[in-house]
Amino acid sequence: YATLLTAAFAHPGHHKAHVPTGSFIEWAPAGPNDVRGPCPMMNTLANHGFLPHDGKNLTQEVVTKGLGDALNFDAALIQVMFKQALPANPDFPNASFFDLNMLNTHNLLEHDASLSRLDAYFGNNHVFNQQVFDQTKQYWVSPTINASHITNSKLARMLQSKASNPTYKFTNTTEAFSIGEILAPFIAFGDVEMVTVARNLVIYFFENERLPVKLGWSRKTNAVALTDILDLAAKLSNASTLFTGVSPLPGTGKRDVAISQR
Ligand code: HEM
Ligand code: MG
């Protein structure tokens, strides 16, 4: 793939603050000296050179430029995401960057029941896993993925892990993070208002760790802000239940809401 590499991927290794300029066309997978992690999008952006191709030294400046140029994420949103990622660096709180493979630490940010990765208990928790992703895809039952399809796949992965992994862990924090992940495809490739996204774009992205430019996708013209994320998070959280109505059991959020509305 070396012939694919252009100036976009050249990075002076000794310049920590170097901010790469990515390309929607140019793409190369990780080479032997490049690191990648459990996030399909961060890997993708490194493959395109929107993030350093070696996956290292991701400062706030670098991440802001990369996610801005590639996905039109606004700077305020990236600041929030970057702050959440920094503890992945073992030097935290004395750290100003992270490397993509630092995200691999199990039960820090990386968690069980991923859509496309094995639980750490079963093996590699950060490389794309086709068998796991095939399970996930079973729930994407039409050419357009909606809130129900994506949350069904998430719940299925959770149930699969809970039933088979004796170390299965999924806390409130995991849930919040996980909702952030399942809303990501709608943000990057879909319709945020309708909560829909074309299945072929999402599958191509996960399976190739490449932006689905070939399939007609292009960067959104409107900037993605924190409010978009929060709105989608609420919708997907509501869709993440197996109940169809008010729970008859005490102590559930649904029942509390129903009572307070009487
Ligand atoms: C998963 C970090 C930005 C989409 C993950 C995971 C980490 C992570 C640690 C693994 C969680 C797991 O165990 O499944 C980050 C950081 C980001 C970032 C530090 C930026 C600072 C993004 C963006 C998108 C995205 C911008 C897309 C718009 C996803 C998706 C998953 C994921 C879809 C779930 C993968 C799966 O379940 O197999 N991310 N991420 N991420 N991320 Fe990111
Ligand atoms: Mg995981």
mmCIF file of C-alpha atoms and ligand atoms in Angstrom:
data_model
loop_
_atom_site.group_PDB
_atom_site.id
_atom_site.type_symbol
_atom_site.label_atom_id
_atom_site.label_comp_id
_atom_site.label_asym_id
_atom_site.label_seq_id
_atom_site.Cartn_x
_atom_site.Cartn_y
_atom_site.Cartn_z
ATOM 1 C CA TYR A 1 0.000 0.000 0.000
ATOM 2 C CA ALA A 2 3.052 2.264 0.205
ATOM 3 C CA THR A 3 2.268 3.660 -3.226
ATOM 4 C CA LEU A 4 -0.986 5.007 -1.851
ATOM 5 C CA LEU A 5 0.842 7.072 0.684
ATOM 6 C CA THR A 6 1.073 10.688 -0.252
ATOM 7 C CA ALA A 7 2.183 13.805 1.535
ATOM 8 C CA ALA A 8 -1.069 13.523 3.455
ATOM 9 C CA PHE A 9 0.391 10.645 5.406
ATOM 10 C CA ALA A 10 3.904 12.005 5.833
ATOM 11 C CA HIS A 11 4.478 12.858 9.437
ATOM 12 C CA PRO A 12 7.709 14.108 10.928
ATOM 13 C CA GLY A 13 7.956 11.794 13.890
ATOM 14 C CA HIS A 14 9.847 14.233 16.048
ATOM 15 C CA HIS A 15 7.174 16.935 15.752
ATOM 16 C CA LYS A 16 4.539 16.088 18.341
ATOM 17 C CA ALA A 17 2.323 18.997 17.361
ATOM 18 C CA HIS A 18 2.190 18.102 13.674
ATOM 19 C CA VAL A 19 -1.393 18.233 12.458
ATOM 20 C CA PRO A 20 -2.004 15.939 9.484
ATOM 21 C CA THR A 21 -4.167 16.811 6.510
ATOM 22 C CA GLY A 22 -6.370 13.892 5.585
ATOM 23 C CA SER A 23 -8.016 12.849 2.366
ATOM 24 C CA PHE A 24 -11.390 11.298 1.569
ATOM 25 C CA ILE A 25 -9.808 9.430 -1.343
ATOM 26 C CA GLU A 26 -6.432 8.339 -0.017
ATOM 27 C CA TRP A 27 -6.584 5.389 2.346
ATOM 28 C CA ALA A 28 -4.147 2.844 3.690
ATOM 29 C CA PRO A 29 -4.541 0.341 6.513
ATOM 30 C CA ALA A 30 -2.160 0.299 9.465
ATOM 31 C CA GLY A 31 1.404 -0.731 8.663
ATOM 32 C CA PRO A 32 3.798 -2.482 11.048
ATOM 33 C CA ASN A 33 4.696 0.695 12.952
ATOM 34 C CA ASP A 34 1.164 2.022 13.168
ATOM 35 C CA VAL A 35 -1.169 1.476 16.133
ATOM 36 C CA ARG A 36 -4.938 1.144 16.063
ATOM 37 C CA GLY A 37 -7.583 0.601 18.739
ATOM 38 C CA PRO A 38 -11.161 -0.492 19.471
ATOM 39 C CA CYS A 39 -12.813 2.547 17.850
ATOM 40 C CA PRO A 40 -13.736 1.930 14.226
ATOM 41 C CA MET A 41 -13.978 5.647 13.516
ATOM 42 C CA MET A 42 -10.672 6.697 15.055
ATOM 43 C CA ASN A 43 -9.013 3.836 13.143
ATOM 44 C CA THR A 44 -10.778 4.940 9.959
ATOM 45 C CA LEU A 45 -9.630 8.532 10.316
ATOM 46 C CA ALA A 46 -6.047 7.363 10.886
ATOM 47 C CA ASN A 47 -6.317 5.163 7.755
ATOM 48 C CA HIS A 48 -7.330 8.277 5.764
ATOM 49 C CA GLY A 49 -4.676 10.481 7.345
ATOM 50 C CA PHE A 50 -7.222 12.760 9.048
ATOM 51 C CA LEU A 51 -5.484 11.574 12.219
ATOM 52 C CA PRO A 52 -1.772 10.659 12.243
ATOM 53 C CA HIS A 53 -1.415 7.457 10.218
ATOM 54 C CA ASP A 54 0.680 5.918 12.984
ATOM 55 C CA GLY A 55 -2.203 6.413 15.444
ATOM 56 C CA LYS A 56 0.050 8.148 17.946
ATOM 57 C CA ASN A 57 0.263 11.487 19.741
ATOM 58 C CA LEU A 58 -3.369 12.473 19.391
ATOM 59 C CA THR A 59 -3.505 15.886 21.043
ATOM 60 C CA GLN A 60 -6.672 17.954 21.330
ATOM 61 C CA GLU A 61 -5.428 20.076 18.426
ATOM 62 C CA VAL A 62 -4.890 17.004 16.234
ATOM 63 C CA VAL A 63 -8.243 15.417 17.122
ATOM 64 C CA THR A 64 -10.099 18.723 16.626
ATOM 65 C CA LYS A 65 -8.669 19.175 13.142
ATOM 66 C CA GLY A 66 -9.197 15.518 12.200
ATOM 67 C CA LEU A 67 -12.804 15.140 13.326
ATOM 68 C CA GLY A 68 -13.599 18.622 12.016
ATOM 69 C CA ASP A 69 -12.122 18.039 8.560
ATOM 70 C CA ALA A 70 -13.470 14.508 8.165
ATOM 71 C CA LEU A 71 -16.864 14.655 9.886
ATOM 72 C CA ASN A 72 -17.613 18.333 10.567
ATOM 73 C CA PHE A 73 -17.701 17.815 14.328
ATOM 74 C CA ASP A 74 -17.571 21.177 16.106
ATOM 75 C CA ALA A 75 -14.676 22.042 18.370
ATOM 76 C CA ALA A 76 -16.757 22.227 21.567
ATOM 77 C CA LEU A 77 -18.045 18.687 21.049
ATOM 78 C CA ILE A 78 -14.555 17.372 20.402
ATOM 79 C CA GLN A 79 -13.296 19.022 23.563
ATOM 80 C CA VAL A 80 -15.823 16.993 25.570
ATOM 81 C CA MET A 81 -14.853 13.755 23.807
ATOM 82 C CA PHE A 82 -11.140 14.430 24.079
ATOM 83 C CA LYS A 83 -11.398 15.036 27.843
ATOM 84 C CA GLN A 84 -13.080 11.655 28.227
ATOM 85 C CA ALA A 85 -10.299 9.958 26.286
ATOM 86 C CA LEU A 86 -7.258 11.452 28.007
ATOM 87 C CA PRO A 87 -7.363 9.141 31.074
ATOM 88 C CA ALA A 88 -6.509 6.320 28.647
ATOM 89 C CA ASN A 89 -2.930 7.606 28.657
ATOM 90 C CA PRO A 90 -1.075 5.866 31.541
ATOM 91 C CA ASP A 91 0.587 9.233 32.323
ATOM 92 C CA PHE A 92 -2.794 10.815 33.079
ATOM 93 C CA PRO A 93 -3.280 13.388 34.645
ATOM 94 C CA ASN A 94 0.074 14.481 33.249
ATOM 95 C CA ALA A 95 -0.845 13.684 29.661
ATOM 96 C CA SER A 96 -1.738 15.901 26.716
ATOM 97 C CA PHE A 97 -2.294 13.171 24.115
ATOM 98 C CA PHE A 98 -3.308 9.555 23.663
ATOM 99 C CA ASP A 99 -2.326 6.824 21.192
ATOM 100 C CA LEU A 100 -5.091 4.714 19.620
ATOM 101 C CA ASN A 101 -3.846 1.503 21.256
ATOM 102 C CA MET A 102 -4.100 3.147 24.691
ATOM 103 C CA LEU A 103 -7.864 2.915 24.202
ATOM 104 C CA ASN A 104 -7.566 -0.885 24.403
ATOM 105 C CA THR A 105 -7.366 -0.981 28.212
ATOM 106 C CA HIS A 106 -10.279 -3.176 29.218
ATOM 107 C CA ASN A 107 -12.998 -1.595 31.352
ATOM 108 C CA LEU A 108 -11.504 1.865 31.157
ATOM 109 C CA LEU A 109 -13.193 3.103 27.967
ATOM 110 C CA GLU A 110 -13.200 -0.234 26.144
ATOM 111 C CA HIS A 111 -16.034 -2.439 27.346
ATOM 112 C CA ASP A 112 -17.846 -5.733 26.865
ATOM 113 C CA ALA A 113 -20.626 -6.361 24.352
ATOM 114 C CA SER A 114 -19.165 -4.280 21.535
ATOM 115 C CA LEU A 115 -20.926 -4.444 18.175
ATOM 116 C CA SER A 116 -17.806 -5.501 16.291
ATOM 117 C CA ARG A 117 -15.205 -6.705 18.773
ATOM 118 C CA LEU A 118 -14.822 -9.688 21.085
ATOM 119 C CA ASP A 119 -15.170 -9.289 24.828
ATOM 120 C CA ALA A 120 -11.668 -9.166 26.372
ATOM 121 C CA TYR A 121 -12.471 -12.463 28.135
ATOM 122 C CA PHE A 122 -12.728 -14.229 24.758
ATOM 123 C CA GLY A 123 -9.623 -12.729 23.141
ATOM 124 C CA ASN A 124 -8.693 -9.600 21.231
ATOM 125 C CA ASN A 125 -10.888 -6.702 22.399
ATOM 126 C CA HIS A 126 -9.788 -4.182 19.788
ATOM 127 C CA VAL A 127 -9.439 -5.763 16.340
ATOM 128 C CA PHE A 128 -12.546 -5.957 14.147
ATOM 129 C CA ASN A 129 -14.146 -9.413 14.491
ATOM 130 C CA GLN A 130 -16.330 -10.629 11.611
ATOM 131 C CA GLN A 131 -18.203 -13.275 13.660
ATOM 132 C CA VAL A 132 -19.210 -10.722 16.265
ATOM 133 C CA PHE A 133 -20.210 -8.199 13.623
ATOM 134 C CA ASP A 134 -22.260 -10.842 11.776
ATOM 135 C CA GLN A 135 -24.316 -11.288 14.962
ATOM 136 C CA THR A 136 -24.841 -7.541 15.126
ATOM 137 C CA LYS A 137 -25.846 -7.286 11.469
ATOM 138 C CA GLN A 138 -28.611 -9.873 11.914
ATOM 139 C CA TYR A 139 -30.627 -7.169 13.641
ATOM 140 C CA TRP A 140 -30.209 -4.635 10.846
ATOM 141 C CA VAL A 141 -33.118 -6.121 8.974
ATOM 142 C CA SER A 142 -33.755 -3.516 6.290
ATOM 143 C CA PRO A 143 -31.692 -1.344 3.931
ATOM 144 C CA THR A 144 -32.259 1.520 6.360
ATOM 145 C CA ILE A 145 -31.134 1.103 9.971
ATOM 146 C CA ASN A 146 -33.428 2.790 12.499
ATOM 147 C CA ALA A 147 -33.327 3.302 16.279
ATOM 148 C CA SER A 148 -34.969 -0.033 16.943
ATOM 149 C CA HIS A 149 -32.554 -1.979 14.724
ATOM 150 C CA ILE A 150 -29.472 -0.470 16.304
ATOM 151 C CA THR A 151 -30.703 -0.862 19.876
ATOM 152 C CA ASN A 152 -31.805 -4.440 19.175
ATOM 153 C CA SER A 153 -28.278 -5.262 18.039
ATOM 154 C CA LYS A 154 -26.820 -3.635 21.138
ATOM 155 C CA LEU A 155 -29.198 -5.522 23.460
ATOM 156 C CA ALA A 156 -28.449 -8.781 21.642
ATOM 157 C CA ARG A 157 -24.717 -8.317 22.118
ATOM 158 C CA MET A 158 -25.290 -7.549 25.805
ATOM 159 C CA LEU A 159 -27.432 -10.646 26.285
ATOM 160 C CA GLN A 160 -24.924 -12.797 24.425
ATOM 161 C CA SER A 161 -22.121 -11.523 26.670
ATOM 162 C CA LYS A 162 -24.118 -11.788 29.863
ATOM 163 C CA ALA A 163 -25.017 -15.382 29.022
ATOM 164 C CA SER A 164 -21.538 -16.513 27.983
ATOM 165 C CA ASN A 165 -18.901 -14.320 29.619
ATOM 166 C CA PRO A 166 -18.416 -14.980 33.370
ATOM 167 C CA THR A 167 -16.592 -11.627 33.675
ATOM 168 C CA TYR A 168 -19.327 -9.667 31.841
ATOM 169 C CA LYS A 169 -19.437 -6.122 33.108
ATOM 170 C CA PHE A 170 -21.737 -3.349 31.941
ATOM 171 C CA THR A 171 -22.196 -0.409 34.307
ATOM 172 C CA ASN A 172 -24.122 2.861 34.065
ATOM 173 C CA THR A 173 -20.998 4.465 32.683
ATOM 174 C CA THR A 174 -20.677 1.728 30.082
ATOM 175 C CA GLU A 175 -24.286 2.288 29.080
ATOM 176 C CA ALA A 176 -23.700 6.017 28.594
ATOM 177 C CA PHE A 177 -20.583 5.329 26.526
ATOM 178 C CA SER A 178 -22.311 2.594 24.566
ATOM 179 C CA ILE A 179 -25.249 4.840 23.679
ATOM 180 C CA GLY A 180 -22.670 7.333 22.421
ATOM 181 C CA GLU A 181 -21.281 4.624 20.147
ATOM 182 C CA ILE A 182 -24.590 3.450 18.692
ATOM 183 C CA LEU A 183 -25.620 7.002 17.904
ATOM 184 C CA ALA A 184 -22.348 7.596 16.035
ATOM 185 C CA PRO A 185 -23.418 5.997 12.715
ATOM 186 C CA PHE A 186 -26.494 8.257 12.525
ATOM 187 C CA ILE A 187 -24.309 11.290 13.225
ATOM 188 C CA ALA A 188 -21.576 10.436 10.748
ATOM 189 C CA PHE A 189 -23.507 8.829 7.896
ATOM 190 C CA GLY A 190 -27.242 9.232 8.492
ATOM 191 C CA ASP A 191 -30.193 11.472 9.257
ATOM 192 C CA VAL A 192 -30.110 12.753 12.825
ATOM 193 C CA GLU A 193 -33.714 14.030 12.825
ATOM 194 C CA MET A 194 -35.214 10.846 11.394
ATOM 195 C CA VAL A 195 -32.773 8.566 13.243
ATOM 196 C CA THR A 196 -32.048 6.593 10.090
ATOM 197 C CA VAL A 197 -28.884 5.579 8.289
ATOM 198 C CA ALA A 198 -28.245 3.485 5.182
ATOM 199 C CA ARG A 199 -27.165 0.000 6.232
ATOM 200 C CA ASN A 200 -24.650 -0.379 3.391
ATOM 201 C CA LEU A 201 -22.722 2.708 4.517
ATOM 202 C CA VAL A 202 -22.468 1.471 8.100
ATOM 203 C CA ILE A 203 -21.434 -2.055 7.115
ATOM 204 C CA TYR A 204 -18.804 -0.772 4.671
ATOM 205 C CA PHE A 205 -17.397 1.534 7.360
ATOM 206 C CA PHE A 206 -17.155 -1.174 10.042
ATOM 207 C CA GLU A 207 -15.799 -3.893 7.747
ATOM 208 C CA ASN A 208 -13.215 -1.753 5.946
ATOM 209 C CA GLU A 209 -12.431 0.962 8.503
ATOM 210 C CA ARG A 210 -12.817 3.342 5.611
ATOM 211 C CA LEU A 211 -15.206 6.252 4.966
ATOM 212 C CA PRO A 212 -17.960 5.103 2.567
ATOM 213 C CA VAL A 213 -17.088 7.668 -0.118
ATOM 214 C CA LYS A 214 -17.299 5.020 -2.864
ATOM 215 C CA LEU A 215 -20.920 4.380 -1.890
ATOM 216 C CA GLY A 216 -21.857 8.027 -2.303
ATOM 217 C CA TRP A 217 -21.358 9.330 1.209
ATOM 218 C CA SER A 218 -19.888 12.768 1.762
ATOM 219 C CA ARG A 219 -19.059 14.877 4.822
ATOM 220 C CA LYS A 220 -22.088 16.637 6.277
ATOM 221 C CA THR A 221 -22.470 20.298 5.430
ATOM 222 C CA ASN A 222 -23.963 21.180 8.830
ATOM 223 C CA ALA A 223 -21.618 21.021 11.807
ATOM 224 C CA VAL A 224 -22.323 18.315 14.383
ATOM 225 C CA ALA A 225 -22.831 19.818 17.839
ATOM 226 C CA LEU A 226 -23.240 18.435 21.336
ATOM 227 C CA THR A 227 -27.011 19.121 21.201
ATOM 228 C CA ASP A 228 -27.345 16.697 18.244
ATOM 229 C CA ILE A 229 -25.592 14.035 20.280
ATOM 230 C CA LEU A 230 -27.727 14.582 23.387
ATOM 231 C CA ASP A 231 -30.934 14.515 21.375
ATOM 232 C CA LEU A 232 -30.008 11.244 19.680
ATOM 233 C CA ALA A 233 -28.785 9.763 22.966
ATOM 234 C CA ALA A 234 -32.187 10.375 24.561
ATOM 235 C CA LYS A 235 -34.012 8.785 21.618
ATOM 236 C CA LEU A 236 -31.770 5.726 21.534
ATOM 237 C CA SER A 237 -31.886 5.360 25.297
ATOM 238 C CA ASN A 238 -35.691 5.277 25.106
ATOM 239 C CA ALA A 239 -35.493 2.706 22.330
ATOM 240 C CA SER A 240 -33.136 0.514 24.414
ATOM 241 C CA THR A 241 -35.797 -1.309 26.349
ATOM 242 C CA LEU A 242 -37.430 -4.686 25.849
ATOM 243 C CA PHE A 243 -40.708 -3.402 27.292
ATOM 244 C CA THR A 244 -43.434 -2.153 25.018
ATOM 245 C CA GLY A 245 -45.361 -0.366 27.745
ATOM 246 C CA VAL A 246 -45.285 0.566 31.406
ATOM 247 C CA SER A 247 -43.422 -1.985 33.509
ATOM 248 C CA PRO A 248 -45.564 -3.699 36.149
ATOM 249 C CA LEU A 249 -42.486 -4.008 38.376
ATOM 250 C CA PRO A 250 -41.657 -1.486 41.098
ATOM 251 C CA GLY A 251 -38.483 0.525 40.888
ATOM 252 C CA THR A 252 -38.238 0.955 37.150
ATOM 253 C CA GLY A 253 -37.858 4.287 35.460
ATOM 254 C CA LYS A 254 -40.866 3.666 33.252
ATOM 255 C CA ARG A 255 -43.222 3.194 36.166
ATOM 256 C CA ASP A 256 -41.895 6.296 37.945
ATOM 257 C CA VAL A 257 -42.547 8.360 34.872
ATOM 258 C CA ALA A 258 -46.047 6.951 34.531
ATOM 259 C CA ILE A 259 -46.881 7.767 38.153
ATOM 260 C CA SER A 260 -45.491 11.281 37.986
ATOM 261 C CA GLN A 261 -47.652 11.925 34.936
ATOM 262 C CA ARG A 262 -50.904 10.962 36.610
HETATM 263 C C1 HEM B 1 -16.120 2.523 20.053
HETATM 264 C C2 HEM B 1 -13.062 5.904 21.694
HETATM 265 C C3 HEM B 1 -14.777 9.047 18.425
HETATM 266 C C4 HEM B 1 -17.718 5.638 16.687
HETATM 267 C C5 HEM B 1 -15.129 3.164 20.763
HETATM 268 C C6 HEM B 1 -14.350 2.563 21.820
HETATM 269 C C7 HEM B 1 -13.511 3.515 22.293
HETATM 270 C C8 HEM B 1 -13.733 4.711 21.526
HETATM 271 C C9 HEM B 1 -12.516 3.356 23.434
HETATM 272 C C10 HEM B 1 -14.454 1.101 22.269
HETATM 273 C C11 HEM B 1 -15.656 0.797 23.093
HETATM 274 C C12 HEM B 1 -16.013 -0.671 22.989
HETATM 275 O O1 HEM B 1 -15.496 -1.475 23.772
HETATM 276 O O2 HEM B 1 -16.783 -1.013 22.074
HETATM 277 C C13 HEM B 1 -13.271 7.047 20.946
HETATM 278 C C14 HEM B 1 -12.582 8.299 21.166
HETATM 279 C C15 HEM B 1 -13.067 9.196 20.245
HETATM 280 C C16 HEM B 1 -14.066 8.488 19.461
HETATM 281 C C17 HEM B 1 -11.521 8.525 22.218
HETATM 282 C C18 HEM B 1 -12.718 10.647 20.032
HETATM 283 C C19 HEM B 1 -12.062 11.395 20.871
HETATM 284 C C20 HEM B 1 -15.707 8.386 17.659
HETATM 285 C C21 HEM B 1 -16.442 8.993 16.572
HETATM 286 C C22 HEM B 1 -17.261 8.028 16.084
HETATM 287 C C23 HEM B 1 -17.050 6.828 16.873
HETATM 288 C C24 HEM B 1 -16.281 10.421 16.103
HETATM 289 C C25 HEM B 1 -18.233 8.100 14.945
HETATM 290 C C26 HEM B 1 -18.876 9.201 14.597
HETATM 291 C C27 HEM B 1 -17.563 4.516 17.489
HETATM 292 C C28 HEM B 1 -18.378 3.316 17.360
HETATM 293 C C29 HEM B 1 -17.931 2.437 18.345
HETATM 294 C C30 HEM B 1 -16.845 3.095 19.044
HETATM 295 C C31 HEM B 1 -19.504 3.076 16.351
HETATM 296 C C32 HEM B 1 -18.509 1.047 18.677
HETATM 297 C C33 HEM B 1 -17.686 -0.077 18.113
HETATM 298 C C34 HEM B 1 -18.262 -1.435 18.507
HETATM 299 O O3 HEM B 1 -19.189 -1.516 19.309
HETATM 300 O O4 HEM B 1 -17.743 -2.441 18.009
HETATM 301 N N1 HEM B 1 -14.725 4.462 20.595
HETATM 302 N N2 HEM B 1 -14.137 7.191 19.917
HETATM 303 N N3 HEM B 1 -16.103 7.089 17.810
HETATM 304 N N4 HEM B 1 -16.675 4.346 18.521
HETATM 305 FE FE1 HEM B 1 -15.322 5.724 19.128
HETATM 306 MG MG MG B 2 -15.296 -3.603 23.550
#
